[in-house]
């Protein structure tokens, strides 16, 4: 557990342990939940499909492609325990492979119309 106060900045860093210098990290999705085992019922999107959903989210410069740094303000779910659990999905790509997911950025998936 990592303890922070409400609205305090929470800084995170992901590090890819690899000897291949030509790999890149991309944060595709990062979701918060009040329970550690259920990330589908009650969730809050920080990033979804590479699209920022939380206004306090920001990325930070990293001198290496295999290190990803970001932050957002700590929050609490209404009517729940003060714990918030994070589940983040990262993608590993080849550097300079511009057709890879890492270089596509935000993907807004359109919802289908449910017609009769």
PDB file of C-alpha atoms in Angstrom:
ATOM      1  CA  UNK A   1       0.000   0.000   0.000  1.00  0.00           C
ATOM      2  CA  UNK A   2       0.996   3.547  -0.721  1.00  0.00           C
ATOM      3  CA  UNK A   3      -0.630   6.202   1.466  1.00  0.00           C
ATOM      4  CA  UNK A   4      -1.532   9.643   0.117  1.00  0.00           C
ATOM      5  CA  UNK A   5      -3.983  12.346   1.124  1.00  0.00           C
ATOM      6  CA  UNK A   6      -6.992  13.379  -0.932  1.00  0.00           C
ATOM      7  CA  UNK A   7      -6.068  15.544  -3.941  1.00  0.00           C
ATOM      8  CA  UNK A   8      -2.374  14.949  -3.331  1.00  0.00           C
ATOM      9  CA  UNK A   9      -0.409  14.168  -6.492  1.00  0.00           C
ATOM     10  CA  UNK A  10       0.309  10.481  -6.931  1.00  0.00           C
ATOM     11  CA  UNK A  11       3.415   9.889  -9.043  1.00  0.00           C
ATOM     12  CA  UNK A  12       3.908   6.574 -10.826  1.00  0.00           C
ATOM     13  CA  UNK A  13       6.671   5.091 -12.917  1.00  0.00           C
ATOM     14  CA  UNK A  14       6.710   1.952 -15.041  1.00  0.00           C
ATOM     15  CA  UNK A  15      10.045   0.434 -15.978  1.00  0.00           C
ATOM     16  CA  UNK A  16      10.593  -2.248 -18.609  1.00  0.00           C
ATOM     17  CA  UNK A  17      13.366  -4.604 -17.577  1.00  0.00           C
ATOM     18  CA  UNK A  18      14.914  -5.605 -20.884  1.00  0.00           C
ATOM     19  CA  UNK A  19      18.339  -5.556 -22.463  1.00  0.00           C
ATOM     20  CA  UNK A  20      16.784  -4.482 -25.789  1.00  0.00           C
ATOM     21  CA  UNK A  21      17.235  -0.684 -26.081  1.00  0.00           C
ATOM     22  CA  UNK A  22      14.785  -0.498 -28.999  1.00  0.00           C
ATOM     23  CA  UNK A  23      11.641  -1.136 -26.958  1.00  0.00           C
ATOM     24  CA  UNK A  24       9.082   1.533 -26.045  1.00  0.00           C
ATOM     25  CA  UNK A  25       6.417   1.597 -23.317  1.00  0.00           C
ATOM     26  CA  UNK A  26       2.920   2.967 -23.880  1.00  0.00           C
ATOM     27  CA  UNK A  27       0.225   3.384 -21.218  1.00  0.00           C
ATOM     28  CA  UNK A  28      -2.951   2.167 -22.902  1.00  0.00           C
ATOM     29  CA  UNK A  29      -5.377   1.917 -19.992  1.00  0.00           C
ATOM     30  CA  UNK A  30      -5.282   2.752 -16.285  1.00  0.00           C
ATOM     31  CA  UNK A  31      -8.418   2.167 -14.216  1.00  0.00           C
ATOM     32  CA  UNK A  32      -9.180   2.666 -10.518  1.00  0.00           C
ATOM     33  CA  UNK A  33     -11.537   0.527  -8.458  1.00  0.00           C
ATOM     34  CA  UNK A  34     -12.626   0.493  -4.791  1.00  0.00           C
ATOM     35  CA  UNK A  35     -12.057  -3.286  -4.695  1.00  0.00           C
ATOM     36  CA  UNK A  36      -8.898  -5.172  -5.653  1.00  0.00           C
ATOM     37  CA  UNK A  37     -10.695  -8.042  -7.376  1.00  0.00           C
ATOM     38  CA  UNK A  38     -13.357  -6.304  -9.487  1.00  0.00           C
ATOM     39  CA  UNK A  39     -12.322  -3.855 -12.188  1.00  0.00           C
ATOM     40  CA  UNK A  40     -15.583  -4.053 -14.122  1.00  0.00           C
ATOM     41  CA  UNK A  41     -18.445  -3.058 -11.774  1.00  0.00           C
ATOM     42  CA  UNK A  42     -17.449   0.254 -10.166  1.00  0.00           C
ATOM     43  CA  UNK A  43     -14.465   1.831 -11.865  1.00  0.00           C
ATOM     44  CA  UNK A  44     -13.020   5.196 -12.719  1.00  0.00           C
ATOM     45  CA  UNK A  45     -11.001   5.627 -15.903  1.00  0.00           C
ATOM     46  CA  UNK A  46      -7.783   7.567 -15.656  1.00  0.00           C
ATOM     47  CA  UNK A  47      -6.775   6.536 -19.184  1.00  0.00           C
ATOM     48  CA  UNK A  48      -8.787   4.325 -21.541  1.00  0.00           C
ATOM     49  CA  UNK A  49      -7.508   3.200 -24.958  1.00  0.00           C
ATOM     50  CA  UNK A  50      -4.744   5.796 -24.740  1.00  0.00           C
ATOM     51  CA  UNK A  51      -7.259   8.606 -24.137  1.00  0.00           C
ATOM     52  CA  UNK A  52      -6.849  10.692 -20.987  1.00  0.00           C
ATOM     53  CA  UNK A  53     -10.065  10.672 -18.914  1.00  0.00           C
ATOM     54  CA  UNK A  54      -8.784  12.293 -15.692  1.00  0.00           C
ATOM     55  CA  UNK A  55      -8.072  16.024 -15.918  1.00  0.00           C
ATOM     56  CA  UNK A  56      -5.272  15.904 -13.320  1.00  0.00           C
ATOM     57  CA  UNK A  57      -3.337  13.301 -15.334  1.00  0.00           C
ATOM     58  CA  UNK A  58       0.022  14.402 -16.708  1.00  0.00           C
ATOM     59  CA  UNK A  59       3.048  12.661 -18.157  1.00  0.00           C
ATOM     60  CA  UNK A  60       6.628  13.458 -17.256  1.00  0.00           C
ATOM     61  CA  UNK A  61       9.764  13.417 -19.310  1.00  0.00           C
ATOM     62  CA  UNK A  62      11.849  10.280 -19.166  1.00  0.00           C
ATOM     63  CA  UNK A  63      15.361  10.088 -20.603  1.00  0.00           C
ATOM     64  CA  UNK A  64      14.716   6.460 -21.613  1.00  0.00           C
ATOM     65  CA  UNK A  65      12.017   4.918 -23.823  1.00  0.00           C
ATOM     66  CA  UNK A  66      11.634   1.956 -21.464  1.00  0.00           C
ATOM     67  CA  UNK A  67      10.592   4.196 -18.525  1.00  0.00           C
ATOM     68  CA  UNK A  68       7.123   5.752 -18.370  1.00  0.00           C
ATOM     69  CA  UNK A  69       6.305   8.451 -15.797  1.00  0.00           C
ATOM     70  CA  UNK A  70       2.914   9.967 -14.981  1.00  0.00           C
ATOM     71  CA  UNK A  71       0.841  11.466 -12.181  1.00  0.00           C
ATOM     72  CA  UNK A  72      -2.736  12.204 -11.171  1.00  0.00           C
ATOM     73  CA  UNK A  73      -4.513  13.506  -8.079  1.00  0.00           C
ATOM     74  CA  UNK A  74      -5.438  10.962  -5.426  1.00  0.00           C
ATOM     75  CA  UNK A  75      -9.167  10.492  -4.905  1.00  0.00           C
ATOM     76  CA  UNK A  76     -11.633   8.291  -3.034  1.00  0.00           C
ATOM     77  CA  UNK A  77     -14.743   6.550  -4.273  1.00  0.00           C
ATOM     78  CA  UNK A  78     -17.956   7.887  -2.714  1.00  0.00           C
ATOM     79  CA  UNK A  79     -19.488   5.700   0.025  1.00  0.00           C
ATOM     80  CA  UNK A  80     -16.623   3.227   0.136  1.00  0.00           C
ATOM     81  CA  UNK A  81     -13.455   2.424   1.995  1.00  0.00           C
ATOM     82  CA  UNK A  82     -10.641   4.931   1.591  1.00  0.00           C
ATOM     83  CA  UNK A  83      -8.603   2.456  -0.506  1.00  0.00           C
ATOM     84  CA  UNK A  84      -8.344   2.835  -4.259  1.00  0.00           C
ATOM     85  CA  UNK A  85      -6.786   0.097  -6.376  1.00  0.00           C
ATOM     86  CA  UNK A  86      -5.163   0.667  -9.755  1.00  0.00           C
ATOM     87  CA  UNK A  87      -4.929  -1.634 -12.732  1.00  0.00           C
ATOM     88  CA  UNK A  88      -2.848  -0.338 -15.606  1.00  0.00           C
ATOM     89  CA  UNK A  89      -2.275  -1.968 -18.975  1.00  0.00           C
ATOM     90  CA  UNK A  90       0.913  -1.103 -20.795  1.00  0.00           C
ATOM     91  CA  UNK A  91       1.997  -2.016 -24.298  1.00  0.00           C
ATOM     92  CA  UNK A  92       5.556  -2.806 -25.341  1.00  0.00           C
ATOM     93  CA  UNK A  93       6.471  -1.941 -28.931  1.00  0.00           C
ATOM     94  CA  UNK A  94       9.508  -1.666 -31.134  1.00  0.00           C
ATOM     95  CA  UNK A  95      10.878   1.852 -31.236  1.00  0.00           C
ATOM     96  CA  UNK A  96      10.050   3.686 -34.461  1.00  0.00           C
ATOM     97  CA  UNK A  97       7.456   1.087 -35.547  1.00  0.00           C
ATOM     98  CA  UNK A  98       4.876   3.739 -36.352  1.00  0.00           C
ATOM     99  CA  UNK A  99       2.213   1.144 -37.192  1.00  0.00           C
ATOM    100  CA  UNK A 100       2.345  -0.252 -33.632  1.00  0.00           C
ATOM    101  CA  UNK A 101      -0.132   0.538 -30.855  1.00  0.00           C
ATOM    102  CA  UNK A 102       2.461   2.706 -29.086  1.00  0.00           C
ATOM    103  CA  UNK A 103       2.362   5.306 -31.856  1.00  0.00           C
ATOM    104  CA  UNK A 104      -1.419   5.344 -32.425  1.00  0.00           C
ATOM    105  CA  UNK A 105      -2.163   7.382 -29.294  1.00  0.00           C
ATOM    106  CA  UNK A 106      -5.789   7.916 -28.282  1.00  0.00           C
ATOM    107  CA  UNK A 107      -8.254   5.581 -29.964  1.00  0.00           C
ATOM    108  CA  UNK A 108     -11.864   6.676 -29.585  1.00  0.00           C
ATOM    109  CA  UNK A 109     -13.954   3.642 -30.310  1.00  0.00           C
ATOM    110  CA  UNK A 110     -17.357   4.553 -31.667  1.00  0.00           C
ATOM    111  CA  UNK A 111     -20.365   2.950 -30.035  1.00  0.00           C
ATOM    112  CA  UNK A 112     -22.643   0.982 -32.315  1.00  0.00           C
ATOM    113  CA  UNK A 113     -26.242   1.950 -32.672  1.00  0.00           C
ATOM    114  CA  UNK A 114     -28.644  -0.641 -31.312  1.00  0.00           C
ATOM    115  CA  UNK A 115     -31.432  -0.671 -33.853  1.00  0.00           C
ATOM    116  CA  UNK A 116     -34.312  -3.115 -34.114  1.00  0.00           C
TER     117      UNK A 116
END
